[in-house]
Amino acid sequence: MTAPVQPNSYKTGPDERGYFGIYGGRFVAETLMPLILELQQAYDDAKADPAFHAELQALSTYYAGRPSKLYFAEGLTKHLGGARIFFKREDLNHTGSHKINNCLGQILLAKRMGKTRIIAETGAGQHGVASATVAARFGLPCVVYMGATDVERQAPNVFRMKLLGATVNPVTAGNGTLKDAMNEALRDWVSNVEDTYYLIGTAAGPHPYPELVRDFQSVIGTEARAQMLEQEGRLPDMIIAAVGGGSNAIGLFHPFLDDKDVEIVGVEAGGHGIDVENGHAASMTGGRPGVLHGNRTYLLQDADGQILEGHSVSAGLDYPGVGPEHSWLRDTGRVQYVPIVDQEALDAFQLCTRVEGIIPALESAHAIAEAVKRAPTMGKDKTIIVNLSGRGDKDVHTVGKLLGMDI
Amino acid sequence: MTETRIDRRFASLKSEGRPALVTFMTAGDPDPATTLALLKALPGAGADVIELGMPFSDPMADGPAIQAAGLRALKGGQTLVKTLDLVREFRKTDDATPIVLMGYYNPIYQHGSEAFVADAKAAGVDGLIIVDLPPEADDELCLPALEAGLNFIRLATPTTDDKRLPAVLANTSGFVYYVSINGITGSAAPDASRVAESVARIKRHTHLPVSVGFGVRTAEQAAAIGANADGVVVGSAIVSAVAASLDSEGRATPATVPAVLALVSDLAGGVRAARKSVAA
């Protein structure tokens, strides 16, 4: 594929039809189309309303605990002996991941729109927990669709959602993972258009979701950029984040896109290896453009255009697509997307836990694993920000099983 | 645009004074030979227009019955190319019954929209219903299809208000497919009087025939809906009849084709009775 012309700014998308280059758009059934347009109007109104920003700011500060710290990972830096590594500590947010940023923004939108019922999809359960949390906070009923396979491998999060008052509906269609949960959430939405708000958890789906999720997550990069300038007096040389659907990554990346000297790296789930058919979830490394869940983007698919399930040790990364803005950033070359395989992520998970005393989410461990590769090749005067998108308590069962421990 | 088999079929039914029976089944469910046998026999059983579903791994607008049918077809190795092959085979013996392909965009996008339109036309397809291509995306497939002489049939739904309806109808041809409920295929039965109102509303905006679907299962419902519509679409009930006839391994049995034809004959009786009570 030929690279598109380099734009003057990488931060102007999407266009008014919801496209980033050829990616994005609004590929939805007619029943949903009026709702998508209504959401777009509501979001445009909210963006222009200082009261909306003030309420979101207050919740972010006093409820979610923002700003999250930019932490110098001294132990990991010493261990690797190269570039200095900083963690953006999204794991310290209320509910334990970056997902709360987006959920707070969207629940305020739902409230403005007069919606009285929240639905969400979830893979690892982090977004489900964050959705159930904000629904509880605002007194709205919440239904979370979760693949049956994920319900099993993320049992602690399922219990948290139930404690928060949400209904968790296991989805058995397909392989019972995130894409199947998203299909089922879309079916629910089509069937309950009057009262229901669909709180999408990642920067994908029909326009305006990729834009609004990015905007709500961009607080990560905006803070990190200011913190780095304050703490180090200059911008980082490299920023790294894991990409499933890509919300934590676009949140970190977006404020840095026009900082030409900052190298940006997105880490996809390499699973068992990129060469293993249907054995990974690296849609941009091992897939091709297609249309699913309302947008055109890179997808894992077979020759006939049937979507593959993908695999990753991390439930939050095994989605066969990716947000459309990432697809565009890939094609323009502004962001490099690389795979990290399961074993590398597991190794990084354990390394970070031992040398930093921080148990990272398996998703975030993919980003750490890339830093483990890169830092030793860079000078000690260089800096890397790694997005520590979530805490790893939810993953201890999975990791324990893989390490042969009975817990 | 030149007249298609769909245009001709609706025109002749109008002069007969009855609505069309539009039947849906998934291509390759559970195998291509069964689909071909059904295609050949459906017109004789009373199907006026045949919708053939192109199976997709992620059928977001479909309920459990059609989801399962798609999975059975995919498990049997059905592809978009094989679906076109079935239409080509059917056209060897039937040049009158309209065939509408129904599905989702991605398999077509992978085939290439231009190539797909040409291949579909050559195979004898008359129209397309692509669930996830709203009018906002007309340049993707709708316009090339119209140019090639294929009808592009749009879904209108209860959420499509009068303000939006003109945009939805602008490039629609063949007929308008009114989705009678906000929901997925195979949901609860629609209320016939509300459907009549909605059909009347759409007809204020278009001269195209209006067919109604989603949730119609029985001859009685077909008759009630058909009293005020130009066509009645039945899908989930038919694929459920296929499912009920399969053996424990999911394979077709000698009962499969007769079971579907019996249901279609019954439904055909329904649409033929649709206007009689009104006339009386």
XYZ file of C-alpha atoms in Angstrom:
687
model
C 0.000 0.000 0.000
C 1.371 3.417 -0.886
C 1.805 5.825 2.013
C -0.597 8.777 2.036
C 0.754 12.312 1.726
C 2.189 13.513 5.038
C -0.235 15.987 6.584
C 0.804 19.300 8.182
C -0.823 18.161 11.389
C -1.757 14.683 12.529
C -4.345 16.028 14.942
C -7.093 17.333 12.654
C -9.068 14.122 12.131
C -11.663 12.861 11.755
C -13.380 14.769 8.946
C -17.065 15.642 9.206
C -18.060 12.210 7.877
C -15.963 10.513 10.511
C -12.997 9.473 8.407
C -9.282 9.388 9.187
C -8.003 9.011 5.628
C -9.947 5.987 4.343
C -10.556 4.638 7.877
C -13.499 5.141 10.193
C -16.927 6.101 8.884
C -20.396 5.026 9.967
C -21.139 1.505 8.746
C -24.229 0.714 10.786
C -27.742 -0.587 10.251
C -30.386 2.033 9.517
C -32.020 1.559 12.927
C -28.855 2.894 14.574
C -28.076 5.654 12.127
C -30.393 8.276 13.683
C -28.945 7.423 17.104
C -25.381 7.876 15.907
C -26.301 11.263 14.463
C -28.041 12.216 17.710
C -24.937 11.219 19.681
C -22.759 13.313 17.426
C -24.973 16.338 17.965
C -24.958 15.776 21.723
C -21.182 15.469 21.751
C -20.698 18.615 19.668
C -22.972 20.493 22.083
C -21.146 19.113 25.117
C -17.740 20.059 23.715
C -18.894 23.652 23.446
C -20.359 23.723 26.959
C -18.007 24.860 29.764
C -20.315 23.251 32.346
C -19.711 19.837 30.770
C -15.948 20.276 30.962
C -16.151 21.551 34.527
C -18.200 18.565 35.682
C -15.866 16.118 33.941
C -12.834 17.868 35.409
C -14.253 17.683 38.929
C -15.081 13.988 38.604
C -11.653 13.262 37.141
C -9.949 14.972 40.060
C -12.019 13.919 43.040
C -13.546 10.632 41.875
C -10.965 9.099 39.518
C -7.927 10.592 41.221
C -6.368 12.481 38.324
C -3.821 13.574 37.391
C -2.120 10.201 37.402
C 1.589 10.324 38.243
C 4.457 10.145 35.802
C 6.805 7.827 37.688
C 10.511 7.293 37.006
C 10.924 3.514 36.904
C 14.392 3.468 38.425
C 14.550 -0.258 39.052
C 13.614 -1.189 35.512
C 15.902 1.500 34.072
C 18.875 0.147 36.081
C 18.043 -3.418 35.141
C 17.974 -2.615 31.426
C 20.888 -0.191 31.438
C 19.845 2.229 28.728
C 17.197 4.875 28.233
C 15.434 6.141 31.346
C 11.931 4.695 31.594
C 8.919 6.523 32.989
C 5.536 4.967 33.679
C 2.330 6.909 33.178
C 0.460 5.463 36.148
C -3.058 4.889 34.809
C -3.093 1.814 37.035
C -3.550 4.158 40.004
C -6.843 5.533 38.746
C -10.090 4.583 40.440
C -11.102 1.133 39.110
C -7.472 0.382 38.286
C -7.101 1.376 34.656
C -7.442 4.134 32.085
C -10.967 2.979 31.268
C -12.520 5.294 33.862
C -11.461 8.390 31.839
C -13.710 7.468 28.945
C -16.548 6.171 31.103
C -16.833 9.414 33.054
C -17.011 11.420 29.838
C -19.601 9.156 28.264
C -21.834 8.825 31.327
C -22.094 12.614 31.390
C -23.067 12.529 27.714
C -25.672 9.843 28.409
C -27.085 11.998 31.183
C -27.258 15.051 28.896
C -29.090 12.944 26.315
C -31.657 11.821 28.882
C -30.778 8.134 28.505
C -31.765 5.934 31.413
C -30.048 2.626 30.696
C -26.370 1.884 30.027
C -25.002 -1.020 28.016
C -21.341 -1.877 27.466
C -19.123 -4.594 26.067
C -16.008 -5.799 27.798
C -13.066 -8.080 27.107
C -10.755 -8.185 30.115
C -13.503 -6.721 32.238
C -11.740 -3.416 32.915
C -14.163 -1.440 30.799
C -17.077 -3.419 32.193
C -15.970 -2.553 35.725
C -15.482 1.116 34.828
C -18.917 1.229 33.141
C -20.596 -0.491 36.088
C -18.819 1.967 38.382
C -20.024 5.141 36.673
C -23.499 3.642 36.258
C -23.595 3.022 40.011
C -22.298 6.534 40.686
C -25.080 8.044 38.537
C -27.802 5.618 39.559
C -28.403 4.074 36.134
C -29.006 0.386 35.404
C -26.131 -1.188 33.479
C -25.917 -4.336 31.354
C -22.463 -5.587 30.421
C -21.942 -8.022 27.561
C -18.895 -10.222 28.039
C -17.729 -13.228 26.052
C -18.275 -16.486 27.922
C -14.582 -17.344 27.565
C -13.666 -14.004 29.121
C -16.215 -14.418 31.922
C -14.294 -17.525 32.877
C -10.785 -16.115 32.641
C -11.630 -12.793 34.326
C -13.775 -14.046 37.195
C -12.697 -11.355 39.717
C -13.844 -8.567 37.408
C -17.171 -10.315 36.808
C -17.747 -10.355 40.536
C -16.798 -6.681 40.828
C -19.344 -5.738 38.158
C -22.047 -7.681 39.957
C -21.159 -6.020 43.254
C -21.539 -2.676 41.504
C -25.073 -3.639 40.544
C -24.514 -4.403 36.873
C -26.009 -7.339 35.035
C -23.307 -9.380 33.288
C -24.579 -11.235 30.222
C -22.167 -13.956 29.050
C -22.071 -14.206 25.254
C -21.617 -17.683 23.832
C -21.750 -16.757 20.114
C -18.531 -17.226 18.163
C -15.571 -17.908 20.438
C -17.149 -15.932 23.249
C -14.637 -13.079 23.297
C -14.685 -9.313 22.871
C -15.932 -9.078 19.268
C -18.854 -11.352 20.064
C -19.667 -9.227 23.103
C -19.654 -6.145 20.878
C -22.035 -7.815 18.386
C -24.414 -8.624 21.218
C -24.222 -5.094 22.644
C -25.082 -3.720 19.186
C -28.071 -6.092 19.011
C -29.235 -4.864 22.397
C -28.887 -1.249 21.265
C -30.893 -1.855 18.070
C -33.620 -3.412 20.216
C -33.692 -0.650 22.864
C -33.108 2.546 20.948
C -35.343 4.810 23.012
C -33.760 4.672 26.448
C -30.356 3.058 26.007
C -26.889 4.567 25.781
C -24.147 2.310 24.385
C -20.962 3.091 26.300
C -18.271 1.790 23.926
C -14.996 1.091 25.688
C -12.460 1.591 22.962
C -11.615 4.139 20.299
C -13.423 2.140 17.608
C -16.969 1.699 16.324
C -19.031 4.075 14.194
C -18.249 7.791 14.168
C -18.308 9.682 16.555
C -17.120 6.995 19.016
C -13.472 6.862 17.857
C -13.271 10.635 18.203
C -15.016 11.027 21.520
C -13.248 8.094 23.196
C -9.940 9.520 22.004
C -10.832 12.938 23.341
C -11.759 11.556 26.764
C -8.562 9.464 26.872
C -6.276 12.234 25.625
C -6.017 13.463 29.191
C -3.349 10.737 29.518
C -1.052 12.249 26.900
C -1.823 15.846 27.793
C -0.809 15.211 31.402
C 2.204 13.086 30.475
C 3.515 15.727 28.105
C 3.242 18.502 30.718
C 4.665 16.264 33.466
C 7.678 15.303 31.357
C 8.357 18.949 30.543
C 8.078 19.804 34.206
C 10.093 16.889 35.581
C 12.759 16.599 32.883
C 12.575 19.936 31.125
C 12.053 18.351 27.730
C 9.841 16.017 25.751
C 10.411 12.251 25.831
C 12.352 10.570 23.017
C 9.876 7.740 22.767
C 6.387 6.869 23.986
C 5.020 3.316 24.033
C 1.543 1.917 24.630
C -0.263 -1.364 24.088
C -2.944 -1.469 21.382
C -5.995 -3.722 21.468
C -8.836 -1.516 20.298
C -6.376 1.209 21.094
C -7.977 3.635 23.566
C -5.117 3.940 26.060
C -2.655 4.204 23.175
C -4.511 6.920 21.271
C -4.997 8.733 24.573
C -1.245 8.821 25.168
C -0.263 9.357 21.528
C -2.636 12.054 20.347
C -1.166 15.045 22.218
C 2.324 14.037 20.954
C 1.434 13.455 17.284
C 2.803 16.782 16.083
C 5.964 16.580 18.218
C 8.106 15.361 15.350
C 11.066 14.291 17.490
C 9.010 12.017 19.699
C 9.092 8.460 18.391
C 5.736 6.731 18.900
C 5.374 2.967 19.212
C 2.129 0.993 19.480
C 2.385 -2.602 20.663
C -0.009 -5.193 19.315
C -0.644 -8.622 20.787
C 1.602 -11.082 18.943
C 0.004 -14.037 20.778
C 1.656 -17.301 19.758
C 3.453 -15.464 16.933
C 2.495 -13.468 13.859
C 3.121 -16.494 11.614
C 0.629 -18.634 13.508
C -2.688 -18.450 11.669
C -5.395 -17.027 13.938
C -2.824 -17.249 16.746
C -2.398 -13.534 17.405
C -4.398 -10.307 17.643
C -2.069 -7.996 15.718
C -4.570 -6.583 13.234
C -2.231 -3.933 11.811
C 0.797 -6.217 11.555
C -1.040 -9.316 10.349
C -4.404 -8.113 9.010
C -5.791 -5.948 6.216
C -8.403 -3.215 5.921
C -12.048 -4.204 6.187
C -15.368 -3.131 7.690
C -16.617 -4.318 11.076
C -18.507 -2.830 14.027
C -19.325 0.373 12.215
C -15.894 1.370 10.936
C -13.317 0.622 8.276
C -10.035 -0.379 9.843
C -7.371 -3.095 9.874
C -8.972 -6.450 10.684
C -7.932 -10.044 11.169
C -9.888 -11.898 8.510
C -9.766 -14.787 6.086
C -9.715 -14.562 2.278
C -13.540 -14.408 2.146
C -13.736 -11.489 4.571
C -14.905 -13.564 7.533
C -13.537 -12.128 10.764
C -11.083 -14.254 12.735
C -11.149 -14.433 16.520
C -7.523 -13.691 17.229
C -5.627 -14.783 20.301
C -3.718 -13.099 23.084
C -2.790 -14.095 26.615
C -4.329 -10.742 27.472
C -8.118 -10.651 27.254
C -8.033 -6.898 26.738
C -5.984 -7.170 23.567
C -7.607 -10.012 21.678
C -9.887 -7.958 19.499
C -9.592 -8.634 15.735
C -9.812 -4.942 14.851
C -8.329 -1.675 16.020
C -9.486 1.930 16.231
C -9.531 3.627 12.809
C -7.202 6.454 13.813
C -4.485 3.885 14.537
C -4.969 2.394 11.059
C -4.445 5.831 9.565
C -1.424 6.564 11.768
C 0.033 3.240 10.675
C -0.375 4.005 6.976
C 1.060 7.516 7.334
C 4.046 6.048 9.181
C 3.679 8.486 12.097
C 3.335 5.601 14.548
C 5.210 2.295 14.370
C 3.124 -0.715 15.319
C 4.986 -3.822 16.461
C 3.937 -7.174 17.898
C 4.919 -8.586 21.299
C 4.235 -12.294 21.796
C 2.598 -13.840 24.868
C 5.871 -15.086 26.363
C 7.563 -11.688 26.083
C 4.591 -10.069 27.807
C 4.628 -12.684 30.579
C 8.352 -12.121 31.098
C 7.855 -8.363 31.283
C 4.942 -8.858 33.692
C 7.215 -10.745 36.082
C 10.194 -8.441 35.590
C 8.187 -5.306 36.336
C 6.643 -6.935 39.377
C 10.044 -7.883 40.794
C 12.152 -4.798 40.021
C 9.479 -2.139 40.446
C 7.050 -3.656 42.906
C 4.263 -2.897 40.453
C 2.030 -5.674 39.096
C 1.034 -4.426 35.644
C -2.002 -5.527 33.672
C -1.068 -8.086 30.989
C -2.114 -5.482 28.414
C 0.379 -2.971 29.842
C 2.997 -5.714 30.109
C 3.051 -5.783 26.299
C 4.130 -2.131 26.288
C 6.724 -2.799 28.990
C 8.082 -5.710 26.941
C 8.706 -3.355 24.027
C 10.565 -0.971 26.360
C 12.633 -3.942 27.534
C 13.709 -4.407 23.913
C 14.245 -0.747 23.096
C 15.778 0.822 26.201
C 19.105 -1.080 26.113
C 19.676 0.097 22.521
C 19.226 3.747 23.496
C 21.607 6.102 25.338
C 21.246 6.809 29.043
C 20.361 10.393 28.200
C 17.242 9.224 26.357
C 13.796 8.877 27.896
C 10.823 6.606 27.253
C 7.279 6.946 28.567
C 5.427 3.649 28.872
C 1.691 3.789 29.433
C 0.987 1.620 32.440
C -2.637 1.437 31.427
C -3.875 -0.820 34.217
C -3.053 -2.824 37.290
C -2.483 -6.548 37.067
C -4.414 -7.920 40.018
C -7.090 -9.177 37.637
C -4.468 -11.221 35.781
C -2.804 -13.099 38.629
C -4.974 -16.171 38.036
C -4.100 -16.276 34.325
C -0.410 -15.773 34.993
C -0.412 -18.283 37.845
C -1.925 -20.902 35.585
C 0.631 -20.226 32.837
C 3.497 -20.435 35.337
C 2.180 -23.754 36.572
C 1.228 -22.459 40.024
C -1.914 -23.532 41.786
C -3.535 -20.445 43.305
C -32.289 2.478 -14.827
C -33.603 -0.428 -16.892
C -36.362 -2.613 -15.543
C -35.227 -5.541 -13.418
C -36.865 -8.840 -12.591
C -37.838 -7.244 -9.257
C -39.649 -4.380 -10.976
C -41.454 -6.792 -13.279
C -42.457 -9.110 -10.449
C -43.946 -6.376 -8.279
C -45.750 -4.881 -11.297
C -47.374 -8.184 -12.196
C -48.391 -8.896 -8.588
C -49.931 -5.467 -8.376
C -52.148 -6.323 -11.315
C -53.001 -9.618 -9.584
C -53.961 -7.586 -6.555
C -51.892 -9.380 -3.952
C -48.662 -8.779 -2.050
C -45.423 -10.633 -2.773
C -44.106 -13.397 -0.582
C -40.413 -12.670 -0.103
C -38.554 -15.617 1.396
C -35.139 -15.497 3.029
C -32.682 -18.321 3.532
C -28.952 -18.416 4.093
C -26.856 -19.618 1.163
C -25.044 -22.851 1.980
C -27.170 -23.696 5.025
C -26.324 -26.401 5.775
C -24.746 -27.149 2.366
C -24.874 -25.735 -1.190
C -26.802 -28.686 -2.655
C -29.667 -28.154 -0.209
C -29.754 -24.441 -1.003
C -29.861 -25.164 -4.730
C -32.673 -27.695 -4.308
C -34.606 -25.111 -2.295
C -33.928 -22.330 -4.799
C -35.344 -24.462 -7.592
C -38.424 -25.502 -5.629
C -39.303 -22.229 -3.848
C -41.048 -20.496 -6.782
C -43.311 -23.503 -7.221
C -44.166 -23.404 -3.513
C -45.231 -19.777 -3.805
C -42.149 -17.632 -3.203
C -42.323 -14.519 -5.390
C -38.955 -13.019 -4.529
C -36.005 -14.945 -3.051
C -33.581 -13.337 -0.647
C -30.386 -15.273 -0.318
C -28.293 -14.485 2.740
C -24.551 -14.231 2.298
C -23.204 -15.640 5.571
C -20.967 -13.410 7.691
C -19.067 -14.196 10.860
C -20.463 -11.141 12.678
C -24.126 -10.651 11.754
C -24.845 -7.723 14.060
C -28.443 -7.126 12.962
C -29.526 -10.749 13.136
C -31.173 -12.745 15.869
C -30.214 -16.248 17.015
C -31.941 -18.169 14.179
C -30.166 -16.400 11.308
C -26.898 -16.209 13.275
C -26.989 -19.979 13.620
C -27.824 -20.450 9.936
C -24.821 -18.327 8.977
C -22.523 -20.317 11.238
C -23.792 -23.599 9.741
C -23.112 -22.284 6.250
C -19.639 -21.009 7.126
C -18.835 -24.304 8.818
C -19.793 -25.988 5.558
C -17.290 -23.804 3.705
C -19.686 -21.314 2.128
C -18.069 -18.228 0.582
C -19.284 -15.240 -1.372
C -18.039 -16.801 -4.620
C -19.908 -20.026 -3.896
C -23.072 -18.027 -3.232
C -22.784 -16.402 -6.667
C -22.262 -19.884 -8.143
C -25.604 -20.969 -6.649
C -27.398 -18.053 -8.293
C -25.743 -18.816 -11.633
C -26.889 -22.442 -11.389
C -30.443 -21.382 -10.469
C -30.644 -19.020 -13.438
C -30.117 -21.940 -15.846
C -33.676 -23.050 -15.128
C -35.430 -19.912 -13.863
C -35.175 -16.578 -15.614
C -38.133 -14.898 -13.916
C -37.846 -15.173 -10.137
C -35.943 -12.235 -8.661
C -32.930 -13.015 -6.481
C -31.806 -10.513 -3.866
C -28.535 -11.035 -2.037
C -28.608 -9.920 1.592
C -25.648 -9.560 3.897
C -22.934 -7.408 5.361
C -20.362 -5.306 3.593
C -16.996 -6.784 4.547
C -16.992 -9.929 2.337
C -18.009 -7.710 -0.613
C -15.325 -5.153 0.254
C -12.727 -7.925 0.285
C -13.952 -9.190 -3.094
C -13.825 -5.602 -4.379
C -17.061 -3.651 -4.848
C -16.679 -3.176 -8.619
C -15.786 -6.827 -9.202
C -18.622 -7.954 -6.956
C -21.202 -5.868 -8.779
C -20.045 -7.229 -12.145
C -19.912 -10.829 -10.896
C -23.318 -10.588 -9.218
C -24.924 -9.130 -12.339
C -23.357 -11.810 -14.519
C -24.569 -14.553 -12.183
C -28.161 -13.335 -12.453
C -28.573 -11.414 -9.202
C -31.219 -8.674 -9.306
C -30.785 -6.702 -6.120
C -28.707 -6.197 -2.992
C -29.586 -5.541 0.640
C -26.463 -4.658 2.610
C -27.341 -4.101 6.223
C -24.363 -1.995 7.279
C -24.270 0.401 4.322
C -26.446 3.424 5.158
C -27.025 6.159 2.536
C -24.062 8.039 4.020
C -21.886 5.313 2.444
C -23.561 5.207 -0.988
C -20.304 5.623 -2.883
C -19.023 2.313 -1.458
C -21.416 -0.018 -3.268
C -24.852 1.477 -3.884
C -23.850 3.770 -6.748
C -21.718 1.166 -8.585
C -24.567 -1.351 -8.166
C -27.165 1.029 -9.608
C -24.856 1.808 -12.489
C -24.555 -1.894 -13.290
C -28.330 -2.298 -13.309
C -28.720 -3.970 -9.907
C -31.400 -2.773 -7.521
C -30.145 -1.467 -4.201
C -32.812 -2.119 -1.618
C -32.644 -0.045 1.518
C -34.009 -0.822 4.936
C -36.252 1.784 6.521
C -36.971 1.403 10.231
C -39.220 2.931 12.878
C -36.291 5.226 13.781
C -36.152 6.559 10.208
C -38.198 9.735 10.661
C -39.763 11.891 7.954
C -36.730 14.131 7.926
C -34.372 11.261 7.204
C -36.642 9.206 4.949
C -35.862 11.135 1.729
C -32.130 10.462 2.177
C -32.815 6.774 2.765
C -35.072 6.535 -0.291
C -32.940 8.653 -2.631
C -30.925 5.826 -4.192
C -33.260 2.982 -3.261
C -34.700 0.926 -6.088
C -36.648 -2.311 -6.597
C -38.534 -2.047 -3.336
C -38.222 -0.564 0.127
C -37.716 -3.039 2.947
C -39.567 -1.752 5.981
C -38.165 -3.238 9.178
C -41.300 -3.402 11.284
C -39.645 -3.276 14.698
C -36.619 -1.716 16.330
C -34.708 -4.903 16.845
C -32.944 -7.838 15.286
C -34.304 -10.427 12.884
C -36.656 -12.987 14.365
C -37.889 -10.754 17.189
C -41.469 -10.450 18.410
C -44.237 -10.143 15.828
C -45.046 -6.640 14.620
C -48.415 -5.024 15.278
C -50.242 -5.060 11.918
C -52.083 -1.762 12.414
C -48.895 0.125 13.331
C -47.179 -1.428 10.330
C -50.001 -0.216 8.077
C -49.496 3.337 9.338
C -45.765 3.132 8.742
C -46.177 1.743 5.243
C -48.557 4.578 4.457
C -45.992 7.050 5.779
C -43.257 5.616 3.527
C -45.596 5.590 0.546
C -46.087 9.322 0.934
C -42.390 9.609 0.046
C -41.989 7.007 -2.711
C -43.727 5.152 -5.528
C -41.625 2.047 -4.888
C -43.281 -1.093 -3.526
C -42.873 -1.482 0.243
C -42.170 -4.922 1.705
C -42.348 -5.546 5.429
C -40.225 -7.928 7.433
C -38.671 -8.845 10.804
C -40.839 -10.997 13.045
C -43.325 -12.456 10.514
C -43.628 -16.215 11.118
C -47.099 -17.515 10.223
C -49.568 -17.440 7.345
C -51.973 -15.432 9.537
C -49.328 -12.785 10.234
C -48.382 -12.732 6.555
C -52.012 -12.145 5.644
C -52.435 -9.383 8.235
C -49.231 -7.567 7.265
C -49.794 -8.180 3.554
C -53.187 -6.504 3.660
C -51.422 -3.141 3.631
C -47.999 -3.874 2.148
C -46.676 -4.776 -1.285
C -44.614 -7.618 0.077
C -44.106 -9.707 3.201
C -40.631 -10.959 4.093
C -40.203 -14.168 6.076
C -36.725 -15.216 7.165
C -36.158 -16.525 10.661
C -39.141 -18.874 10.490
C -37.738 -20.431 7.306
C -34.194 -20.883 8.594
C -35.677 -22.275 11.810
C -37.502 -24.865 9.691
C -34.166 -25.764 8.098
C -32.565 -26.068 11.547
C -35.354 -28.277 12.890
C -34.974 -30.702 9.988
C -31.240 -31.363 10.391
C -29.732 -34.481 11.940
C -27.749 -34.422 15.178
C -24.566 -33.613 13.251
C -26.215 -30.601 11.620
C -26.524 -32.246 8.199
C -29.490 -31.994 5.856
C -31.960 -34.897 5.902
C -34.618 -36.047 3.418
C -37.024 -33.971 5.512
C -35.182 -30.666 5.016
C -36.461 -29.515 1.622
C -40.076 -30.718 2.152
C -40.217 -29.009 5.569
C -39.226 -25.650 4.114
C -41.545 -26.006 1.125
C -44.492 -26.887 3.375
C -43.931 -23.713 5.396
C -43.546 -21.590 2.267
C -46.745 -23.027 0.745
C -48.573 -22.159 3.926
C -47.168 -18.598 3.911
C -48.051 -18.292 0.220
C -51.634 -19.094 1.169
C -51.411 -16.267 3.697
C -50.323 -13.598 1.221
C -52.920 -14.773 -1.283
C -55.610 -14.292 1.366
C -54.249 -10.907 2.425
C -56.530 -8.690 0.397
C -59.578 -10.958 0.304
C -60.933 -9.963 3.690
C -60.261 -6.326 2.823
C -62.131 -6.640 -0.477
C -65.086 -8.416 1.146
